[in-house]
Each structure stands twice: as C-alpha cells, then as structure tokens.
Amino acid sequence: MTSTARPPLPPFTRESAIEKVRLAEDGWNSRDAAKVSLAYTPDSRWRNRAEFPVGRTEIEAFLTRKWARELEYRLIKELWAFDGNRIAVRYAYEYRDDSGHWFRAYGNENWQFDENGLMEERHASINEHPISEADRKFHWPLGRRPDDHPGLSDLGL
C-alpha cells in the first residue's frame, strides 16, 4: 500500500463495497472539490452527462463548477453491485439553483478502481426533474448525511 492508497482496496467484499460507497457519498457531500479529486487517479477518466473530464485537474474544475450552480447539494448513494475492482451504485441528489428552484437528480454510476483504491474510471448516467421545496426528501444540515437519515430504498427512491 502506498501513501496514495484509499482503503478499502479491491477486490471488494459486500462490506468493503458498502464502505467505499459511503466514503464517496461523504466526500461529495463535503462539496470540497480539491479534496474529492484526490479519490481519483491522476489520469482518471469520467463520463458525466455531456462532459468527459480526464485527470484530477479537470475533475476538480468540473466539481467546482457543479457545486457553484447546484446550491444546498445533498446526495445519497447506494450500492447496486460489485465485483473485483468494480462497483455500481445508484444515487439521488437534491439541490436548488440561484433562483430558488429545487431539483432532484437520479443516476447510476459504474466505477473501476486501481490497486490503491483510487477510482480510475467513472461512468455516470443522470436524469433530473424540478421538485417543489415541499417535495424535498433530503433534510439534514449541509455536509455528511447523518447515519440515522433514511437511504434511497427507505425513501422509496
């Protein structure tokens, strides 16, 4: 294990895959683009809607832009499947824009990790729709989702 290792490391067990998913969720809920980018290999390749960032610098720039326009961002990820060095997740997040309109986005991600537990590939498919503030389901202070807050399955999402 090197100083850049990000446990848990592949090959994943059910428990370690669940832990990896929660660590990713926690990182994204921090909205700290510089910190989050360190979970990816220096040459990581992404597919995210119509953008295809490559490498930590482009990933950090992408996340900085994302969280500048997706205000009050709250995300929940859930393990879907895993095998060896790959994990599939489904997720949903809520945010508002600078006009005060709320949205919920749903998606699936396929992840591939290197031997140090850094993500080398991320393929995301995302759909979103407007919601009313009254229809929001993700209620916790900005930052890490509390352990007792329901997950996607518990919320019927």
mmCIF file with all atom_site columns, C-alpha atoms in Angstrom:
data_model
loop_
_atom_site.group_PDB
_atom_site.id
_atom_site.type_symbol
_atom_site.label_atom_id
_atom_site.label_alt_id
_atom_site.label_comp_id
_atom_site.label_asym_id
_atom_site.label_entity_id
_atom_site.label_seq_id
_atom_site.pdbx_PDB_ins_code
_atom_site.Cartn_x
_atom_site.Cartn_y
_atom_site.Cartn_z
_atom_site.occupancy
_atom_site.B_iso_or_equiv
_atom_site.pdbx_formal_charge
_atom_site.auth_seq_id
_atom_site.auth_comp_id
_atom_site.auth_asym_id
_atom_site.auth_atom_id
_atom_site.pdbx_PDB_model_num
ATOM 1   C CA . MET A 1 1   ? 0.000   0.000  0.000   1.00 0.00 ? 1   MET A CA 1
ATOM 2   C CA . THR A 1 2   ? 1.420   3.410  -0.949  1.00 0.00 ? 2   THR A CA 1
ATOM 3   C CA . SER A 1 3   ? 0.845   6.795  0.643   1.00 0.00 ? 3   SER A CA 1
ATOM 4   C CA . THR A 1 4   ? -1.814  7.450  -2.014  1.00 0.00 ? 4   THR A CA 1
ATOM 5   C CA . ALA A 1 5   ? -3.848  4.375  -1.091  1.00 0.00 ? 5   ALA A CA 1
ATOM 6   C CA . ARG A 1 6   ? -7.543  4.966  -0.377  1.00 0.00 ? 6   ARG A CA 1
ATOM 7   C CA . PRO A 1 7   ? -8.920  1.982  1.553   1.00 0.00 ? 7   PRO A CA 1
ATOM 8   C CA . PRO A 1 8   ? -10.940 -0.062 1.289   1.00 0.00 ? 8   PRO A CA 1
ATOM 9   C CA . LEU A 1 9   ? -8.987  -1.656 -1.529  1.00 0.00 ? 9   LEU A CA 1
ATOM 10  C CA . PRO A 1 10  ? -10.114 -4.093 -4.200  1.00 0.00 ? 10  PRO A CA 1
ATOM 11  C CA . PRO A 1 11  ? -11.054 -6.828 -4.522  1.00 0.00 ? 11  PRO A CA 1
ATOM 12  C CA . PHE A 1 12  ? -14.215 -5.692 -2.762  1.00 0.00 ? 12  PHE A CA 1
ATOM 13  C CA . THR A 1 13  ? -16.418 -7.665 -0.419  1.00 0.00 ? 13  THR A CA 1
ATOM 14  C CA . ARG A 1 14  ? -20.017 -6.628 0.136   1.00 0.00 ? 14  ARG A CA 1
ATOM 15  C CA . GLU A 1 15  ? -18.990 -4.837 3.345   1.00 0.00 ? 15  GLU A CA 1
ATOM 16  C CA . SER A 1 16  ? -15.987 -3.059 1.811   1.00 0.00 ? 16  SER A CA 1
ATOM 17  C CA . ALA A 1 17  ? -18.032 -2.028 -1.264  1.00 0.00 ? 17  ALA A CA 1
ATOM 18  C CA . ILE A 1 18  ? -20.706 -0.520 1.005   1.00 0.00 ? 18  ILE A CA 1
ATOM 19  C CA . GLU A 1 19  ? -17.965 1.317  2.914   1.00 0.00 ? 19  GLU A CA 1
ATOM 20  C CA . LYS A 1 20  ? -16.424 2.629  -0.332  1.00 0.00 ? 20  LYS A CA 1
ATOM 21  C CA . VAL A 1 21  ? -19.823 3.904  -1.493  1.00 0.00 ? 21  VAL A CA 1
ATOM 22  C CA . ARG A 1 22  ? -20.434 5.708  1.803   1.00 0.00 ? 22  ARG A CA 1
ATOM 23  C CA . LEU A 1 23  ? -16.969 7.282  1.727   1.00 0.00 ? 23  LEU A CA 1
ATOM 24  C CA . ALA A 1 24  ? -17.681 8.556  -1.797  1.00 0.00 ? 24  ALA A CA 1
ATOM 25  C CA . GLU A 1 25  ? -21.047 9.942  -0.674  1.00 0.00 ? 25  GLU A CA 1
ATOM 26  C CA . ASP A 1 26  ? -19.426 11.670 2.298   1.00 0.00 ? 26  ASP A CA 1
ATOM 27  C CA . GLY A 1 27  ? -16.758 13.201 0.079   1.00 0.00 ? 27  GLY A CA 1
ATOM 28  C CA . TRP A 1 28  ? -19.242 14.576 -2.437  1.00 0.00 ? 28  TRP A CA 1
ATOM 29  C CA . ASN A 1 29  ? -21.459 15.932 0.349   1.00 0.00 ? 29  ASN A CA 1
ATOM 30  C CA . SER A 1 30  ? -18.451 17.911 1.612   1.00 0.00 ? 30  SER A CA 1
ATOM 31  C CA . ARG A 1 31  ? -18.518 19.819 -1.700  1.00 0.00 ? 31  ARG A CA 1
ATOM 32  C CA . ASP A 1 32  ? -14.730 20.218 -1.379  1.00 0.00 ? 32  ASP A CA 1
ATOM 33  C CA . ALA A 1 33  ? -13.643 19.736 -4.994  1.00 0.00 ? 33  ALA A CA 1
ATOM 34  C CA . ALA A 1 34  ? -9.912  19.668 -4.222  1.00 0.00 ? 34  ALA A CA 1
ATOM 35  C CA . LYS A 1 35  ? -10.339 17.005 -1.541  1.00 0.00 ? 35  LYS A CA 1
ATOM 36  C CA . VAL A 1 36  ? -12.787 14.927 -3.608  1.00 0.00 ? 36  VAL A CA 1
ATOM 37  C CA . SER A 1 37  ? -10.464 14.935 -6.639  1.00 0.00 ? 37  SER A CA 1
ATOM 38  C CA . LEU A 1 38  ? -7.825  13.078 -4.593  1.00 0.00 ? 38  LEU A CA 1
ATOM 39  C CA . ALA A 1 39  ? -10.030 9.952  -4.582  1.00 0.00 ? 39  ALA A CA 1
ATOM 40  C CA . TYR A 1 40  ? -9.334  9.585  -8.321  1.00 0.00 ? 40  TYR A CA 1
ATOM 41  C CA . THR A 1 41  ? -6.193  8.517  -10.158 1.00 0.00 ? 41  THR A CA 1
ATOM 42  C CA . PRO A 1 42  ? -4.155  11.359 -11.679 1.00 0.00 ? 42  PRO A CA 1
ATOM 43  C CA . ASP A 1 43  ? -5.368  10.212 -15.128 1.00 0.00 ? 43  ASP A CA 1
ATOM 44  C CA . SER A 1 44  ? -8.914  9.159  -14.136 1.00 0.00 ? 44  SER A CA 1
ATOM 45  C CA . ARG A 1 45  ? -11.459 9.191  -16.962 1.00 0.00 ? 45  ARG A CA 1
ATOM 46  C CA . TRP A 1 46  ? -15.070 10.269 -16.462 1.00 0.00 ? 46  TRP A CA 1
ATOM 47  C CA . ARG A 1 47  ? -18.265 10.348 -18.433 1.00 0.00 ? 47  ARG A CA 1
ATOM 48  C CA . ASN A 1 48  ? -20.723 12.736 -16.812 1.00 0.00 ? 48  ASN A CA 1
ATOM 49  C CA . ARG A 1 49  ? -23.661 13.788 -18.998 1.00 0.00 ? 49  ARG A CA 1
ATOM 50  C CA . ALA A 1 50  ? -22.054 15.662 -21.914 1.00 0.00 ? 50  ALA A CA 1
ATOM 51  C CA . GLU A 1 51  ? -18.708 16.228 -20.158 1.00 0.00 ? 51  GLU A CA 1
ATOM 52  C CA . PHE A 1 52  ? -15.696 13.925 -20.253 1.00 0.00 ? 52  PHE A CA 1
ATOM 53  C CA . PRO A 1 53  ? -13.138 15.185 -17.733 1.00 0.00 ? 53  PRO A CA 1
ATOM 54  C CA . VAL A 1 54  ? -9.767  13.436 -17.655 1.00 0.00 ? 54  VAL A CA 1
ATOM 55  C CA . GLY A 1 55  ? -7.412  13.735 -14.692 1.00 0.00 ? 55  GLY A CA 1
ATOM 56  C CA . ARG A 1 56  ? -7.654  15.346 -11.294 1.00 0.00 ? 56  ARG A CA 1
ATOM 57  C CA . THR A 1 57  ? -7.275  18.919 -12.559 1.00 0.00 ? 57  THR A CA 1
ATOM 58  C CA . GLU A 1 58  ? -10.256 18.612 -14.901 1.00 0.00 ? 58  GLU A CA 1
ATOM 59  C CA . ILE A 1 59  ? -12.260 16.699 -12.280 1.00 0.00 ? 59  ILE A CA 1
ATOM 60  C CA . GLU A 1 60  ? -11.639 19.402 -9.685  1.00 0.00 ? 60  GLU A CA 1
ATOM 61  C CA . ALA A 1 61  ? -12.666 22.120 -12.178 1.00 0.00 ? 61  ALA A CA 1
ATOM 62  C CA . PHE A 1 62  ? -15.799 20.153 -13.086 1.00 0.00 ? 62  PHE A CA 1
ATOM 63  C CA . LEU A 1 63  ? -16.809 19.718 -9.426  1.00 0.00 ? 63  LEU A CA 1
ATOM 64  C CA . THR A 1 64  ? -16.083 23.375 -8.626  1.00 0.00 ? 64  THR A CA 1
ATOM 65  C CA . ARG A 1 65  ? -18.442 24.464 -11.448 1.00 0.00 ? 65  ARG A CA 1
ATOM 66  C CA . LYS A 1 66  ? -21.048 21.894 -10.431 1.00 0.00 ? 66  LYS A CA 1
ATOM 67  C CA . TRP A 1 67  ? -21.253 22.945 -6.793  1.00 0.00 ? 67  TRP A CA 1
ATOM 68  C CA . ALA A 1 68  ? -21.187 26.657 -7.680  1.00 0.00 ? 68  ALA A CA 1
ATOM 69  C CA . ARG A 1 69  ? -24.512 26.231 -9.500  1.00 0.00 ? 69  ARG A CA 1
ATOM 70  C CA . GLU A 1 70  ? -26.038 23.310 -7.530  1.00 0.00 ? 70  GLU A CA 1
ATOM 71  C CA . LEU A 1 71  ? -26.664 25.034 -4.203  1.00 0.00 ? 71  LEU A CA 1
ATOM 72  C CA . GLU A 1 72  ? -27.595 23.227 -0.976  1.00 0.00 ? 72  GLU A CA 1
ATOM 73  C CA . TYR A 1 73  ? -26.449 19.993 -2.615  1.00 0.00 ? 73  TYR A CA 1
ATOM 74  C CA . ARG A 1 74  ? -27.307 16.802 -0.699  1.00 0.00 ? 74  ARG A CA 1
ATOM 75  C CA . LEU A 1 75  ? -26.518 13.339 -2.087  1.00 0.00 ? 75  LEU A CA 1
ATOM 76  C CA . ILE A 1 76  ? -27.369 9.756  -1.169  1.00 0.00 ? 76  ILE A CA 1
ATOM 77  C CA . LYS A 1 77  ? -25.573 6.816  -2.841  1.00 0.00 ? 77  LYS A CA 1
ATOM 78  C CA . GLU A 1 78  ? -26.487 3.143  -2.559  1.00 0.00 ? 78  GLU A CA 1
ATOM 79  C CA . LEU A 1 79  ? -24.558 0.051  -3.600  1.00 0.00 ? 79  LEU A CA 1
ATOM 80  C CA . TRP A 1 80  ? -26.118 -1.730 -6.571  1.00 0.00 ? 80  TRP A CA 1
ATOM 81  C CA . ALA A 1 81  ? -23.489 -4.362 -7.442  1.00 0.00 ? 81  ALA A CA 1
ATOM 82  C CA . PHE A 1 82  ? -19.775 -5.110 -7.129  1.00 0.00 ? 82  PHE A CA 1
ATOM 83  C CA . ASP A 1 83  ? -17.156 -7.497 -8.482  1.00 0.00 ? 83  ASP A CA 1
ATOM 84  C CA . GLY A 1 84  ? -13.390 -7.433 -8.063  1.00 0.00 ? 84  GLY A CA 1
ATOM 85  C CA . ASN A 1 85  ? -12.273 -3.841 -8.593  1.00 0.00 ? 85  ASN A CA 1
ATOM 86  C CA . ARG A 1 86  ? -15.642 -2.544 -9.844  1.00 0.00 ? 86  ARG A CA 1
ATOM 87  C CA . ILE A 1 87  ? -18.642 -1.079 -8.047  1.00 0.00 ? 87  ILE A CA 1
ATOM 88  C CA . ALA A 1 88  ? -22.012 0.010  -9.449  1.00 0.00 ? 88  ALA A CA 1
ATOM 89  C CA . VAL A 1 89  ? -24.108 2.492  -7.487  1.00 0.00 ? 89  VAL A CA 1
ATOM 90  C CA . ARG A 1 90  ? -27.389 4.259  -7.831  1.00 0.00 ? 90  ARG A CA 1
ATOM 91  C CA . TYR A 1 91  ? -27.858 7.663  -6.331  1.00 0.00 ? 91  TYR A CA 1
ATOM 92  C CA . ALA A 1 92  ? -30.083 10.684 -5.991  1.00 0.00 ? 92  ALA A CA 1
ATOM 93  C CA . TYR A 1 93  ? -29.307 14.231 -5.014  1.00 0.00 ? 93  TYR A CA 1
ATOM 94  C CA . GLU A 1 94  ? -31.269 17.393 -4.379  1.00 0.00 ? 94  GLU A CA 1
ATOM 95  C CA . TYR A 1 95  ? -30.199 20.972 -4.929  1.00 0.00 ? 95  TYR A CA 1
ATOM 96  C CA . ARG A 1 96  ? -31.568 24.386 -5.715  1.00 0.00 ? 96  ARG A CA 1
ATOM 97  C CA . ASP A 1 97  ? -30.431 26.855 -8.321  1.00 0.00 ? 97  ASP A CA 1
ATOM 98  C CA . ASP A 1 98  ? -29.676 30.517 -7.700  1.00 0.00 ? 98  ASP A CA 1
ATOM 99  C CA . SER A 1 99  ? -33.335 31.368 -8.480  1.00 0.00 ? 99  SER A CA 1
ATOM 100 C CA . GLY A 1 100 ? -34.540 29.181 -5.619  1.00 0.00 ? 100 GLY A CA 1
ATOM 101 C CA . HIS A 1 101 ? -35.916 26.354 -7.802  1.00 0.00 ? 101 HIS A CA 1
ATOM 102 C CA . TRP A 1 102 ? -35.382 22.848 -6.416  1.00 0.00 ? 102 TRP A CA 1
ATOM 103 C CA . PHE A 1 103 ? -34.364 19.757 -8.389  1.00 0.00 ? 103 PHE A CA 1
ATOM 104 C CA . ARG A 1 104 ? -33.851 16.072 -7.752  1.00 0.00 ? 104 ARG A CA 1
ATOM 105 C CA . ALA A 1 105 ? -31.384 14.157 -9.907  1.00 0.00 ? 105 ALA A CA 1
ATOM 106 C CA . TYR A 1 106 ? -31.264 10.370 -10.200 1.00 0.00 ? 106 TYR A CA 1
ATOM 107 C CA . GLY A 1 107 ? -28.408 8.376  -11.591 1.00 0.00 ? 107 GLY A CA 1
ATOM 108 C CA . ASN A 1 108 ? -26.279 5.311  -11.864 1.00 0.00 ? 108 ASN A CA 1
ATOM 109 C CA . GLU A 1 109 ? -22.513 5.161  -11.781 1.00 0.00 ? 109 GLU A CA 1
ATOM 110 C CA . ASN A 1 110 ? -20.072 2.438  -12.737 1.00 0.00 ? 110 ASN A CA 1
ATOM 111 C CA . TRP A 1 111 ? -16.707 2.714  -11.009 1.00 0.00 ? 111 TRP A CA 1
ATOM 112 C CA . GLN A 1 112 ? -13.406 0.987  -11.629 1.00 0.00 ? 112 GLN A CA 1
ATOM 113 C CA . PHE A 1 113 ? -10.557 1.204  -9.109  1.00 0.00 ? 113 PHE A CA 1
ATOM 114 C CA . ASP A 1 114 ? -6.817  0.683  -9.296  1.00 0.00 ? 114 ASP A CA 1
ATOM 115 C CA . GLU A 1 115 ? -4.920  -1.480 -6.783  1.00 0.00 ? 115 GLU A CA 1
ATOM 116 C CA . ASN A 1 116 ? -4.560  1.515  -4.425  1.00 0.00 ? 116 ASN A CA 1
ATOM 117 C CA . GLY A 1 117 ? -8.326  2.053  -4.196  1.00 0.00 ? 117 GLY A CA 1
ATOM 118 C CA . LEU A 1 118 ? -8.264  5.172  -6.394  1.00 0.00 ? 118 LEU A CA 1
ATOM 119 C CA . MET A 1 119 ? -11.048 5.451  -8.951  1.00 0.00 ? 119 MET A CA 1
ATOM 120 C CA . GLU A 1 120 ? -9.645  5.235  -12.461 1.00 0.00 ? 120 GLU A CA 1
ATOM 121 C CA . GLU A 1 121 ? -12.960 5.255  -14.343 1.00 0.00 ? 121 GLU A CA 1
ATOM 122 C CA . ARG A 1 122 ? -16.360 6.777  -13.555 1.00 0.00 ? 122 ARG A CA 1
ATOM 123 C CA . HIS A 1 123 ? -19.275 6.401  -15.961 1.00 0.00 ? 123 HIS A CA 1
ATOM 124 C CA . ALA A 1 124 ? -22.377 8.311  -14.848 1.00 0.00 ? 124 ALA A CA 1
ATOM 125 C CA . SER A 1 125 ? -25.879 8.451  -16.286 1.00 0.00 ? 125 SER A CA 1
ATOM 126 C CA . ILE A 1 126 ? -28.068 11.156 -14.766 1.00 0.00 ? 126 ILE A CA 1
ATOM 127 C CA . ASN A 1 127 ? -31.631 12.452 -15.129 1.00 0.00 ? 127 ASN A CA 1
ATOM 128 C CA . GLU A 1 128 ? -33.198 15.255 -13.162 1.00 0.00 ? 128 GLU A CA 1
ATOM 129 C CA . HIS A 1 129 ? -36.501 16.997 -12.743 1.00 0.00 ? 129 HIS A CA 1
ATOM 130 C CA . PRO A 1 130 ? -37.809 20.033 -10.885 1.00 0.00 ? 130 PRO A CA 1
ATOM 131 C CA . ILE A 1 131 ? -39.437 19.459 -7.494  1.00 0.00 ? 131 ILE A CA 1
ATOM 132 C CA . SER A 1 132 ? -41.210 21.772 -5.114  1.00 0.00 ? 132 SER A CA 1
ATOM 133 C CA . GLU A 1 133 ? -39.492 22.629 -1.873  1.00 0.00 ? 133 GLU A CA 1
ATOM 134 C CA . ALA A 1 134 ? -42.280 20.704 -0.099  1.00 0.00 ? 134 ALA A CA 1
ATOM 135 C CA . ASP A 1 135 ? -41.343 17.557 -2.074  1.00 0.00 ? 135 ASP A CA 1
ATOM 136 C CA . ARG A 1 136 ? -37.746 17.512 -0.847  1.00 0.00 ? 136 ARG A CA 1
ATOM 137 C CA . LYS A 1 137 ? -36.747 14.315 0.953   1.00 0.00 ? 137 LYS A CA 1
ATOM 138 C CA . PHE A 1 138 ? -33.138 15.057 1.909   1.00 0.00 ? 138 PHE A CA 1
ATOM 139 C CA . HIS A 1 139 ? -33.238 17.038 5.141   1.00 0.00 ? 139 HIS A CA 1
ATOM 140 C CA . TRP A 1 140 ? -30.013 17.338 7.078   1.00 0.00 ? 140 TRP A CA 1
ATOM 141 C CA . PRO A 1 141 ? -27.529 20.148 7.671   1.00 0.00 ? 141 PRO A CA 1
ATOM 142 C CA . LEU A 1 142 ? -25.125 20.571 4.749   1.00 0.00 ? 142 LEU A CA 1
ATOM 143 C CA . GLY A 1 143 ? -22.293 18.068 4.888   1.00 0.00 ? 143 GLY A CA 1
ATOM 144 C CA . ARG A 1 144 ? -22.256 14.377 5.759   1.00 0.00 ? 144 ARG A CA 1
ATOM 145 C CA . ARG A 1 145 ? -25.626 12.613 5.788   1.00 0.00 ? 145 ARG A CA 1
ATOM 146 C CA . PRO A 1 146 ? -26.373 11.520 9.364   1.00 0.00 ? 146 PRO A CA 1
ATOM 147 C CA . ASP A 1 147 ? -26.281 7.768  9.925   1.00 0.00 ? 147 ASP A CA 1
ATOM 148 C CA . ASP A 1 148 ? -29.935 7.775  11.002  1.00 0.00 ? 148 ASP A CA 1
ATOM 149 C CA . HIS A 1 149 ? -31.192 9.589  7.869   1.00 0.00 ? 149 HIS A CA 1
ATOM 150 C CA . PRO A 1 150 ? -33.040 7.173  5.546   1.00 0.00 ? 150 PRO A CA 1
ATOM 151 C CA . GLY A 1 151 ? -31.267 5.880  2.448   1.00 0.00 ? 151 GLY A CA 1
ATOM 152 C CA . LEU A 1 152 ? -32.651 5.665  -1.071  1.00 0.00 ? 152 LEU A CA 1
ATOM 153 C CA . SER A 1 153 ? -34.510 2.395  -0.593  1.00 0.00 ? 153 SER A CA 1
ATOM 154 C CA . ASP A 1 154 ? -36.004 3.592  2.713   1.00 0.00 ? 154 ASP A CA 1
ATOM 155 C CA . LEU A 1 155 ? -37.244 6.755  0.956   1.00 0.00 ? 155 LEU A CA 1
ATOM 156 C CA . GLY A 1 156 ? -38.818 4.789  -1.882  1.00 0.00 ? 156 GLY A CA 1
ATOM 157 C CA . LEU A 1 157 ? -36.400 6.226  -4.413  1.00 0.00 ? 157 LEU A CA 1
#
